[in-house]
XYZ file of C-alpha atoms in Angstrom:
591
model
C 47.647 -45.196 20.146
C 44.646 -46.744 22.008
C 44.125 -50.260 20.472
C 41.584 -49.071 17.812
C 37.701 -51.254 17.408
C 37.356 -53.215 20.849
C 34.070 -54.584 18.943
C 33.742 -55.599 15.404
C 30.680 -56.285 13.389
C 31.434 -59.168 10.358
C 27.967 -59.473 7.938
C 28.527 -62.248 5.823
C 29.997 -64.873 7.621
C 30.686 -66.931 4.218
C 34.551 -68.451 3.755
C 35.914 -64.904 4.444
C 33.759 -63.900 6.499
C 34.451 -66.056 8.836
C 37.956 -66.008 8.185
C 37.987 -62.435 9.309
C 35.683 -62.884 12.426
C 38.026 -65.650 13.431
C 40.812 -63.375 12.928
C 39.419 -60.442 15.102
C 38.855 -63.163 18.056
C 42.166 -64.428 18.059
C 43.177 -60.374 18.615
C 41.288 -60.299 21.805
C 38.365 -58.508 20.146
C 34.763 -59.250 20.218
C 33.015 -60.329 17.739
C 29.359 -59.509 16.233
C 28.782 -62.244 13.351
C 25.792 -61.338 11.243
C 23.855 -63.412 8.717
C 20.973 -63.628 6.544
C 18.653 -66.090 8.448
C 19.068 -68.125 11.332
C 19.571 -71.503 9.457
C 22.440 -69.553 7.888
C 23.763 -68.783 10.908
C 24.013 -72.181 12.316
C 25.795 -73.197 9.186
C 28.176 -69.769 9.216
C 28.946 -70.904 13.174
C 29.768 -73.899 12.234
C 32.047 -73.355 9.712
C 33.697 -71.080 12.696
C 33.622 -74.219 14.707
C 34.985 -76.335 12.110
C 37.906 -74.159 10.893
C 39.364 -73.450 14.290
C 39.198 -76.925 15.650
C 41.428 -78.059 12.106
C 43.727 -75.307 13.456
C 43.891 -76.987 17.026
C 44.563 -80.570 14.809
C 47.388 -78.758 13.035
C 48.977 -77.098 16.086
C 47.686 -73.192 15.138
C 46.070 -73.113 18.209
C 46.157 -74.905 21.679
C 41.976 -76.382 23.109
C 42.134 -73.166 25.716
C 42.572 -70.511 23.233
C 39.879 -72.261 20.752
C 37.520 -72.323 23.769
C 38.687 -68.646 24.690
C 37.899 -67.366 21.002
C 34.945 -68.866 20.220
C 33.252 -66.977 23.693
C 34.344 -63.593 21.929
C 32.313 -64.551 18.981
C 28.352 -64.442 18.922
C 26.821 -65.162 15.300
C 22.865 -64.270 14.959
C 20.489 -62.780 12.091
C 19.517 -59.664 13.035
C 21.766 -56.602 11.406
C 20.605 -54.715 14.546
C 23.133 -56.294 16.386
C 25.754 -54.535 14.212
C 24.700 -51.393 16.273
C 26.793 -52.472 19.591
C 30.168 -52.177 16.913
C 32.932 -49.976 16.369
C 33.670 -51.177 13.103
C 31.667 -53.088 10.713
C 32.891 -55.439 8.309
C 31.158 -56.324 5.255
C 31.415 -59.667 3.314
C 28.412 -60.299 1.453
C 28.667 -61.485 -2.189
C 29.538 -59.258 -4.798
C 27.195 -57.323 -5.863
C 26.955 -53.671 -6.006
C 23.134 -52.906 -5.320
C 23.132 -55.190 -2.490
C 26.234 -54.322 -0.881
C 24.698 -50.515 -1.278
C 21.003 -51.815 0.317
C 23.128 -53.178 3.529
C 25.201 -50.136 3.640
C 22.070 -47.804 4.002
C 20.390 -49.850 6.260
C 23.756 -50.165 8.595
C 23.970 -46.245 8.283
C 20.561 -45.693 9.598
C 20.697 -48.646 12.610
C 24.501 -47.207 13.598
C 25.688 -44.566 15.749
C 27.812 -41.825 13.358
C 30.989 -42.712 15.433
C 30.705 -46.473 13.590
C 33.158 -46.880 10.927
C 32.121 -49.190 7.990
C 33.864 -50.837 5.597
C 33.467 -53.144 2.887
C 35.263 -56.356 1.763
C 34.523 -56.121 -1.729
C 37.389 -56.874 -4.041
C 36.962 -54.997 -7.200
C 33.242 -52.764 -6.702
C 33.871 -49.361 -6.595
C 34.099 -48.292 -2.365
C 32.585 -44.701 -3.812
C 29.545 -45.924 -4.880
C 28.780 -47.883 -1.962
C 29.983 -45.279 0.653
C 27.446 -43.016 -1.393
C 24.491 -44.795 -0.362
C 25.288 -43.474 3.370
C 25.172 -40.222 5.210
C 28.552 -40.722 6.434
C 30.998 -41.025 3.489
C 34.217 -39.836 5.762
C 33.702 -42.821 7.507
C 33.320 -45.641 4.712
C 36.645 -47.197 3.251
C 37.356 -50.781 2.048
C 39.017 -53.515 3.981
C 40.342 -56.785 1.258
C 41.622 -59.457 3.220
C 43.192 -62.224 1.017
C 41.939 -65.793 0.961
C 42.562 -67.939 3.609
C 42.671 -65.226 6.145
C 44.867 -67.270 8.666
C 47.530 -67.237 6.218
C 47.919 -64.394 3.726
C 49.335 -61.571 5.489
C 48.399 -58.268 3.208
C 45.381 -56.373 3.984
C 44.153 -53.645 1.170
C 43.363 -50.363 3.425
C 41.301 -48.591 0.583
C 40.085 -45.054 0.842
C 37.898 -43.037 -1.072
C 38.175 -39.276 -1.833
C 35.980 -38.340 1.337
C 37.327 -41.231 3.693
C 39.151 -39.302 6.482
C 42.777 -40.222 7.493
C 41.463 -40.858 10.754
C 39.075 -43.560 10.081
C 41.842 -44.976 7.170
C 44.791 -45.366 9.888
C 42.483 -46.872 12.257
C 41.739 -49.444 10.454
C 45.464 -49.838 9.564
C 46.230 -49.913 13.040
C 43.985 -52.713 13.221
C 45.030 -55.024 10.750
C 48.186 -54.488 12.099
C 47.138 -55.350 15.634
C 45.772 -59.084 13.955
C 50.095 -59.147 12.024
C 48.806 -58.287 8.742
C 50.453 -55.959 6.605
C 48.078 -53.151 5.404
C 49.015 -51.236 2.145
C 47.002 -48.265 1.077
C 44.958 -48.025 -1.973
C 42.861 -45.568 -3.891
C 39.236 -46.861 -4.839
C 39.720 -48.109 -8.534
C 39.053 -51.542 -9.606
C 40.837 -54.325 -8.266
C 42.952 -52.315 -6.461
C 46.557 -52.904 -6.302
C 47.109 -56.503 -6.284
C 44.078 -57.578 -8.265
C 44.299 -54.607 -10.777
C 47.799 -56.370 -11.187
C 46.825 -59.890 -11.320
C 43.524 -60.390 -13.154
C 45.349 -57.852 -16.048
C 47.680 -60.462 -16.474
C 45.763 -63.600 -16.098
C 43.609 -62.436 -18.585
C 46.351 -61.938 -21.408
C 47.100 -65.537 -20.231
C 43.200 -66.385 -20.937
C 43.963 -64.541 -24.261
C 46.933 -66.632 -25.517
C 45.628 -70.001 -24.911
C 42.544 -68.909 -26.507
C 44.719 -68.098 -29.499
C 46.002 -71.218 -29.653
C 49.472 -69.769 -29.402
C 50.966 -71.854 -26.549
C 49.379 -75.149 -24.683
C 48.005 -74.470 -21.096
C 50.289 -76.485 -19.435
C 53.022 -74.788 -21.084
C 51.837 -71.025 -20.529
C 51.931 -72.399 -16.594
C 55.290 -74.232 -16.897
C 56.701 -70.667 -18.857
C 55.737 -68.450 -16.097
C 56.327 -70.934 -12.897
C 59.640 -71.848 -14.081
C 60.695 -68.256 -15.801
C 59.122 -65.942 -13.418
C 59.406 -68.077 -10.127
C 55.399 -67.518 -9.350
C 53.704 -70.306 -6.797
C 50.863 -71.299 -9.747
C 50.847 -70.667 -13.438
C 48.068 -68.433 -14.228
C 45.234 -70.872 -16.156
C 45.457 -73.367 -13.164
C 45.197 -69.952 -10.710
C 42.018 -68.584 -12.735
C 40.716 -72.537 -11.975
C 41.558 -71.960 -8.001
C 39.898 -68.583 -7.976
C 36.635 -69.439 -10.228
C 36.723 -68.173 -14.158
C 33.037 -66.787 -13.071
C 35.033 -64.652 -10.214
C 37.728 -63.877 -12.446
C 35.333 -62.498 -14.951
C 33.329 -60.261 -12.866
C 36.325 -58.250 -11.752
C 37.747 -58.214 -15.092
C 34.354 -57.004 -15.825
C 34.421 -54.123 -12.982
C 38.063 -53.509 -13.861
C 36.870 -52.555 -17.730
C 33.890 -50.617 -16.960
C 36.336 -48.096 -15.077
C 39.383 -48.425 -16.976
C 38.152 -49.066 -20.577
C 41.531 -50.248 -21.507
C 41.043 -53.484 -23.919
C 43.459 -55.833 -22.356
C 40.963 -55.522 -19.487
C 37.841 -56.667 -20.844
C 37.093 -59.860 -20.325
C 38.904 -62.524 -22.693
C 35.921 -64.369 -24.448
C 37.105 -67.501 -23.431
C 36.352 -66.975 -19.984
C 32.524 -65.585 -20.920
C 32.481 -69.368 -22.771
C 33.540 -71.176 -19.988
C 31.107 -69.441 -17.189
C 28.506 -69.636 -19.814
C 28.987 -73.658 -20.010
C 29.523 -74.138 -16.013
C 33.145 -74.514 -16.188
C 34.252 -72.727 -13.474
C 37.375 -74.362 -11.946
C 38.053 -76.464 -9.465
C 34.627 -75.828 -7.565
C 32.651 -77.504 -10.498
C 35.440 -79.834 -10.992
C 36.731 -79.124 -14.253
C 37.904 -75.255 -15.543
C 41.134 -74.921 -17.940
C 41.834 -78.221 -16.462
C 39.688 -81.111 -15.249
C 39.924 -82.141 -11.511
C 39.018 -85.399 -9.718
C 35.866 -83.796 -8.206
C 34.685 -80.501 -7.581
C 36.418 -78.962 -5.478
C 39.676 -81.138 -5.459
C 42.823 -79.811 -6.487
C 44.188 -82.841 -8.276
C 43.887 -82.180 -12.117
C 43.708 -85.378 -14.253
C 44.980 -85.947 -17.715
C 42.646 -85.406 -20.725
C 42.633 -86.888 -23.653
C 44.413 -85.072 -26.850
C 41.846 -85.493 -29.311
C 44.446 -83.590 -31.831
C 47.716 -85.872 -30.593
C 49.617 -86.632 -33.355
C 53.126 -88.472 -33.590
C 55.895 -85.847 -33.399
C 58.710 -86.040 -36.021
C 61.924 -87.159 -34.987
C 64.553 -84.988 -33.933
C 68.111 -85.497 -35.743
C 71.285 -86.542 -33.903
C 73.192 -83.795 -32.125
C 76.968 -85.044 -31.171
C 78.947 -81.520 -31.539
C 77.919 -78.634 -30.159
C 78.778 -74.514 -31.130
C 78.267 -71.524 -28.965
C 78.934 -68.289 -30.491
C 79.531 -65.043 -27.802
C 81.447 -64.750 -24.721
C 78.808 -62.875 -22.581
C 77.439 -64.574 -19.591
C 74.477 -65.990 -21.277
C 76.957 -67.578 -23.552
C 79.100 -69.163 -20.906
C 75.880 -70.430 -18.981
C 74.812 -72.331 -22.040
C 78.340 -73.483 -22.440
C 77.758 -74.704 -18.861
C 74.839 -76.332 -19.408
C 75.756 -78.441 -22.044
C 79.399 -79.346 -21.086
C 77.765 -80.346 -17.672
C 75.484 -82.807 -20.020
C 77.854 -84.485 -21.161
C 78.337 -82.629 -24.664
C 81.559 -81.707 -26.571
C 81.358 -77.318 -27.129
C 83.046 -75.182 -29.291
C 82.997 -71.732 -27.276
C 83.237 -69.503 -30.683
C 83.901 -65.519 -30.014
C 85.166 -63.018 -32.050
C 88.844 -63.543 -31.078
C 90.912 -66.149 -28.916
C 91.193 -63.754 -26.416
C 88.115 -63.348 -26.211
C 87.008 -66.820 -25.996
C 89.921 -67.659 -23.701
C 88.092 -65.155 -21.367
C 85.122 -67.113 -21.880
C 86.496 -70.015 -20.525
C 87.827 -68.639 -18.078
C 84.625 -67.472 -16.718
C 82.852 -70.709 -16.847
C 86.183 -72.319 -14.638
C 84.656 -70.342 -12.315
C 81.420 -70.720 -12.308
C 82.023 -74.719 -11.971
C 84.248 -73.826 -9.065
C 81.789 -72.230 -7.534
C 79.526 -75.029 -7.668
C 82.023 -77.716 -6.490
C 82.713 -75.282 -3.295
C 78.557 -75.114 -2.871
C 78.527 -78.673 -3.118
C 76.300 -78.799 -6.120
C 79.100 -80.355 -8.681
C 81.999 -83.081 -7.523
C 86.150 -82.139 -8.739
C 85.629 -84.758 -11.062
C 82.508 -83.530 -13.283
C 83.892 -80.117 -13.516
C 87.132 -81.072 -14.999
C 85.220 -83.323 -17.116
C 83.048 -80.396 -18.412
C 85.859 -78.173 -18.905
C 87.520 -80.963 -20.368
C 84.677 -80.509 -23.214
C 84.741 -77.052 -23.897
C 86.992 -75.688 -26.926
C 87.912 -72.119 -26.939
C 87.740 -70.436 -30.206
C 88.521 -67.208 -31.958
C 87.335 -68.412 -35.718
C 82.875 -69.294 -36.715
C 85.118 -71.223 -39.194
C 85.638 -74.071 -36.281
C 81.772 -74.686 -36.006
C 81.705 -76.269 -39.428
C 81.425 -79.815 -38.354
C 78.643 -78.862 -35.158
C 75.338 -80.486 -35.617
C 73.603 -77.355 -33.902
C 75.289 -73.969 -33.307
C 73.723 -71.676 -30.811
C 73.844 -67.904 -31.516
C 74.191 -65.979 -27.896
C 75.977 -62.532 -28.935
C 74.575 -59.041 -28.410
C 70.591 -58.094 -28.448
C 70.681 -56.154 -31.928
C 68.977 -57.415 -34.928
C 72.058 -56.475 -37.442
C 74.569 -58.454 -35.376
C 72.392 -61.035 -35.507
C 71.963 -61.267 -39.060
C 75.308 -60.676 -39.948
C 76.164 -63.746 -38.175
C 73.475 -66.179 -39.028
C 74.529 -65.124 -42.863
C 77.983 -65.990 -41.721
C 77.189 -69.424 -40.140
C 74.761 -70.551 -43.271
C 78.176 -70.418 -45.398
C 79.967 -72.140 -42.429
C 77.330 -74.661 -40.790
C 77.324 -78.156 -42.561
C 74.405 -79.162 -44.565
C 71.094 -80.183 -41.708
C 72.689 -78.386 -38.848
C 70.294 -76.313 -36.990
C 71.066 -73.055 -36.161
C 69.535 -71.793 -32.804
C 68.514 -68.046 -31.390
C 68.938 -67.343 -28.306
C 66.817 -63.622 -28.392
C 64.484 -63.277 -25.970
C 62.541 -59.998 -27.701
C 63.401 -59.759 -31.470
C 61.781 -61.941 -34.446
C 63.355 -65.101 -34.807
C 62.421 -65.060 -38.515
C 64.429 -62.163 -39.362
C 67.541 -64.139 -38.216
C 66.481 -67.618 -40.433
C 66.037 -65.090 -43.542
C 69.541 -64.043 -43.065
C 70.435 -68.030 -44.265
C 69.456 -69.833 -47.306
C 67.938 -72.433 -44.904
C 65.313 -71.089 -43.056
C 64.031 -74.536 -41.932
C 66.675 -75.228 -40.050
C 67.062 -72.118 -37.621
C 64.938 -72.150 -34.365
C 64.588 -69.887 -31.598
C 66.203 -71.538 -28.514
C 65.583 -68.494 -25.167
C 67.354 -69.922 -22.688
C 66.614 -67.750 -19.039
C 69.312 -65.986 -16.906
C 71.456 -67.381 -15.336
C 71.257 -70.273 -17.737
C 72.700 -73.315 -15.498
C 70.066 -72.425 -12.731
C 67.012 -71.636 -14.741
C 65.210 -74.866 -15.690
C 63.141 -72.986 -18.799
C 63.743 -72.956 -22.568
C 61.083 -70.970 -24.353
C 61.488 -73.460 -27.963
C 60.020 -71.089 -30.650
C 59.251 -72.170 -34.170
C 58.550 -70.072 -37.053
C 56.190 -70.457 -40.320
C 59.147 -71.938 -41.735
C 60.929 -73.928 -39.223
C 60.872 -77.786 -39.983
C 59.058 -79.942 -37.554
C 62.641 -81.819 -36.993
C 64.323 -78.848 -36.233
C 61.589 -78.231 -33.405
C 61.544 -81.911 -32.213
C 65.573 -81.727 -32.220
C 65.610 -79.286 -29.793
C 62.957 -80.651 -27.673
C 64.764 -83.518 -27.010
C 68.152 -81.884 -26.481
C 66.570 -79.701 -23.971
C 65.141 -83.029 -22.181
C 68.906 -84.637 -22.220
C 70.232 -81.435 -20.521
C 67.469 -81.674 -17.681
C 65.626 -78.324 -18.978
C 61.659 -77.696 -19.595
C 60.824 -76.883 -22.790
C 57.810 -75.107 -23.943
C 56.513 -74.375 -27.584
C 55.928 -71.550 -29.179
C 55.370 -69.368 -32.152
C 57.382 -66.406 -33.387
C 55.780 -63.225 -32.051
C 57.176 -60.284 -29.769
C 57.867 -61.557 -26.160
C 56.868 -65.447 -27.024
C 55.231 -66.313 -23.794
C 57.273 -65.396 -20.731
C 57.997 -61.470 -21.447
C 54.495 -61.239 -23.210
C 52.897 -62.025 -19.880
C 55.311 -60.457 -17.309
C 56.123 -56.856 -19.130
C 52.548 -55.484 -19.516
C 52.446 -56.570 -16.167
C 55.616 -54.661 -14.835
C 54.151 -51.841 -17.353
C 50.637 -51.678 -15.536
C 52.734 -51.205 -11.491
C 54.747 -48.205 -13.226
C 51.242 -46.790 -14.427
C 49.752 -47.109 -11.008
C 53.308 -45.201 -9.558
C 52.400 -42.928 -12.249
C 49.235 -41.677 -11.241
C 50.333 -41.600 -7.740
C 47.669 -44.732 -7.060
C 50.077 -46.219 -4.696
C 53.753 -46.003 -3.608
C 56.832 -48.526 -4.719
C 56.968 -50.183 -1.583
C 53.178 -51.040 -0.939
C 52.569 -51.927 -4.573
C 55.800 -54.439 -4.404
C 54.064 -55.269 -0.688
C 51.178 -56.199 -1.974
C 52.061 -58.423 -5.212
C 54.376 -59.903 -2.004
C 52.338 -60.725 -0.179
C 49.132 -61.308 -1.449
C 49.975 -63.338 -5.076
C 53.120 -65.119 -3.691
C 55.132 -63.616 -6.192
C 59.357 -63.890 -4.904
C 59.197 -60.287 -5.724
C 57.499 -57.232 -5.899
C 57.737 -55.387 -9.382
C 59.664 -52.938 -9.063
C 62.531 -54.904 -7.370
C 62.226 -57.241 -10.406
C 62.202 -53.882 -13.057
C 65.799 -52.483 -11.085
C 67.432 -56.039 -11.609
C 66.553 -56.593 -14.976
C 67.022 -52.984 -15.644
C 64.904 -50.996 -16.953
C 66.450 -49.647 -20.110
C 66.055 -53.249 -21.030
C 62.082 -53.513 -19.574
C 61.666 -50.176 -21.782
C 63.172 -52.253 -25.103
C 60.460 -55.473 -24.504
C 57.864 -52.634 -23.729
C 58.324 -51.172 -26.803
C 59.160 -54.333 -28.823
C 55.690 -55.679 -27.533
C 53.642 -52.235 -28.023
C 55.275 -51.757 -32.004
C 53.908 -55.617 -32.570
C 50.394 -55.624 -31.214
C 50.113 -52.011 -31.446
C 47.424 -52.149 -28.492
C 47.643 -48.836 -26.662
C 47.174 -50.610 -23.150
C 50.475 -51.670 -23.922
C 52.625 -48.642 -24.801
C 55.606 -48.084 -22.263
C 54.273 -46.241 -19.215
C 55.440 -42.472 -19.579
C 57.171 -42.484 -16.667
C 59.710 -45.460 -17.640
C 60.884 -43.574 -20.168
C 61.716 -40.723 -18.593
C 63.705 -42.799 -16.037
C 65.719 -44.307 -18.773
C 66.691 -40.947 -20.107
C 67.558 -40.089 -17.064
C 69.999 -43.046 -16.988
C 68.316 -44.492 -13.457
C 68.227 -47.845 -14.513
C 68.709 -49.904 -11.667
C 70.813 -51.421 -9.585
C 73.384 -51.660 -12.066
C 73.479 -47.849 -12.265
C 72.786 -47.952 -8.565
C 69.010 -46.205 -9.166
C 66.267 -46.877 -10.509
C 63.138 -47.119 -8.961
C 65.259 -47.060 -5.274
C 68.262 -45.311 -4.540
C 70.488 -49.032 -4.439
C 74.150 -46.852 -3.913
C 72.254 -45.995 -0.439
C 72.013 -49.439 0.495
């Protein structure tokens, strides 16, 4: 194919703008750079200037090519120029009636060959492409922010853009190493509708006052593996940005979990907009710095004490079980490693000798401290044997009987101030402590898969947990190098409340046939930094379990945004549940 757009138009030569016309440049195309006034255009051409001789400081480019690319690029005020392009590129800010004033005017001073296309990020591409005479040749273009750097490209078509004009442009993000995924015009599009969904239940919670904001970022940095938690991302993106897509995102999709949480209309309305007016969910040296500086707690009060935990129990022989086995025999702690028989527990053991020796061949773990931590661990087949632990940790099967069956057996086993501990990740931890005549003492303890490696412990506290049995764990969690967060008792505590409606919303858009598995995992990828795309992470975790927290989740807040995506559930009966059935969302026996 001939290369496609040997001249590009960019109006709106702001940050991205000129992160785009610098882009084109470096592809060996020229470059039309239009702005609103000439004093405008001295500043946009010397950001241009600016940008690309940091990139000559930091080794991106050599002095020849700078010099090379900036004579592709001419930057002026008059939107007649645009009339020499191929392709125009808008940036301009976001809003709709002006983006649709410039699109008329560019479809009256352009020939009919001239593609156009917008960079908006969540304004509907219809609506604009409806103020021309030319429709079939109006799409969207969303690069993501810094343009030198993020790889994904959003190629977004409407119902009249033509193929032609759509794989063009492909072709030429392409041609500049992007990766372009294709999108239908709705909202936000792929990545966005994915993202600002989610960081706006994050918004939600800490408006709630269920978790802290530096512990909703900890949760999902350290549980989910993402580059930024999401209260200090809405700070790096601008809670006024944030809010209009949200905005744009609800007026198409009406779905409540869309529409804007209030605490982000409070914080625009009092100039708190991130880290460009220096202080957001976080304060920041100065605007625009990234450094966020400790405030003071004007509700700190001294925590209670924790009490003294010598002995340890772990009941189950499951993996989880053996991790946390791990982890504390590793501390430095004896373990009781309590199953349902000796065999059973033997087993048990057996599995974490390996584990260790897996870690003394990676060189993570010397000869000596894994016989030590062996050493610790005691293999049994009676609950009987955990009468003298200071805290026992239940880590059997996901089902709410088994669960309380054993917590009744451990309050008539468990000596008196031992705190019992829940590992569940999706089921009430209050139903458990109701199962024991000491409901104080039991405490929701979610430690993440696999347990040695993960660093986060979701610490959840119900009405009636006592403050020691929350500071006890705390502390334990410290002396075993893990991060704890706090949090109430409700359906998904903070991790899986923020990451299934999530994983929910990419089935919907597979769904509706909005975009395919591989550019919808593409773009989360590539353009949020997340380690993977959702539907890789749904066919490891499996999805009869993702269907479980759906519903758990759904039959709690009983929002309808968050009902299981129909689809899901019809893949679960199926019995495709991922790669440990070798399908799910891929064919994995293929691979």
């Amino acid at each position: 194919m001939e290369r496609p757009f040997p001249t590009v138009a960019v109006v709106g030569l702001g940050t991205m703008g000129a992160g785009v016309a610098v882009a084109l440049a470096r592809s060996g195309r020229r470059v039309i750079g239009v702005e609103a006034g000439p004093t405008q255009a001295l500043r946009a051409l010397g950001r241009i200037e600016a940008s690309t001789a940091r990139a000559v400081e930091r080794g991106r480019l050599s002095a020849d090519e700078r010099a090379a690319l900036l004579a592709l690029i001419e930057v002026g005020d008059d939107l007649h120029a645009a009339a020499r392009a191929d392709l125009v590129v808008e940036e301009v800010p976001e809003d709709l009636e002006l983006k649709r004033s410039l699109f008329a005017e560019l479809d009256r001073i352009c020939p009919p060959e001239t593609v156009l296309a917008t960079g908006t990020t969540a304004l509907s591409v219809t609506r604009i492409a409806a103020a021309t005479a030319r429709p079939e040749r109006v799409l969207g273009v969303h690069f993501f922010n810094p343009v030198h750097s993020m790889r994904l490209v959003e190629v977004v078509r409407t119902v009249l853009t033509s193929a032609q004009a759509a794989e063009q442009v492909a072709e030429l993000a392409r041609s500049l190493d992007k990766e372009p995924v294709a999108a239908g015009d709705r909202a936000g599009f792929i990545a966005n509708g994915l993202l600002f969904a989610y960081l706006n239940q994050a918004a939600a919670m800490f408006e709630s006052r269920y978790a802290t904001r530096e512990d909703i970022d900890a949760a999902m940095r350290l549980g989910c593996g993402l580059p930024m938690g999401p209260l200090a991302l809405l700070d790096l993106i601008g809670i006024d940005t944030a809010r209009t897509v949200l905005e744009a995102m609800y007026a198409q999709s009406k779905d409540r979990l869309h529409a804007p949480a209030p605490v982000l209309g409070q914080l625009v309305a009092a100039g708190l907009l991130g880290r460009k007016s220096g202080r957001g969910f976080y304060t920041y040296e100065a605007p625009g710095s990234s450094k966020a500086v400790p405030e003071q707690q004007a509700d700190a009060r001294p925590r209670a004490a924790g009490r003294e935990v010598r002995g340890i129990g772990v009941c189950g022989s499951g993996t989880m079980a053996t991790g946390i086995v791990e982890v504390f025999a590793k501390a430095g702690f004896p373990v009781l490693l309590a199953a349902r028989s000796q065999e059973k527990a033997e087993r048990a053991k057996a599995q974490l000798a390996r584990s260790l020796e897996r870690s003394v061949a990676r060189g993570r773990l010397s000869e000596q401290d894994r016989d030590a931590a062996l050493a610790l661990v005691t293999p049994t087949g009676s609950y009987r044997d955990l009468a003298d632990a200071d805290l026992v940790v239940e880590a059997v099967a996901e089902d709410l009987a088994v669960k309380r069956e054993l917590f009744a057996a451990l309050d008539a086993i468990a000596k008196p101030g031992a705190v019992l501990a829940t590992t569940t990740s999706s089921l009430p931890v209050i139903s458990c402590a109701t199962a024991t005549s000491r409901p104080r003492d039991v405490v929701g303890m979610h430690f993440f898969n696999p347990a040695p490696a993960m660093k986060l412990v979701e610490v959840v506290s119900t009405v009636l947990t006592a403050e020691d049995v929350t500071a006890t764990v705390l502390e334990l969690c410290a002396k075993v190098r893990k991060h704890p967060v706090e949090c109430g008792d409700r359906a998904g505590f903070i991790v899986n409340a923020l990451l299934f409606p999530y994983l929910n919303d990419a089935v919907r858009m597979l769904q509706e046939h909005y975009a395919t598995v591989d550019d919808i995992d593409t773009a989360m990828k590539l353009g949020c930094g997340y380690p993977m795309g959702p539907f890789e992470l749904l066919d490891v975790v499996g999805l009869d379990v993702s269907l479980t927290i759906e519903q758990v989740l759904h039959q709690e807040f009983r929002e309808p945004g968050l009902a299981a995506a129909p689809l899901l559930e019809h893949l679960v009966a199926a019995g495709c549940l991922g790669r440990k059935t070798g399908r799910g969302f891929r064919d994995h026996a293929r691979r």
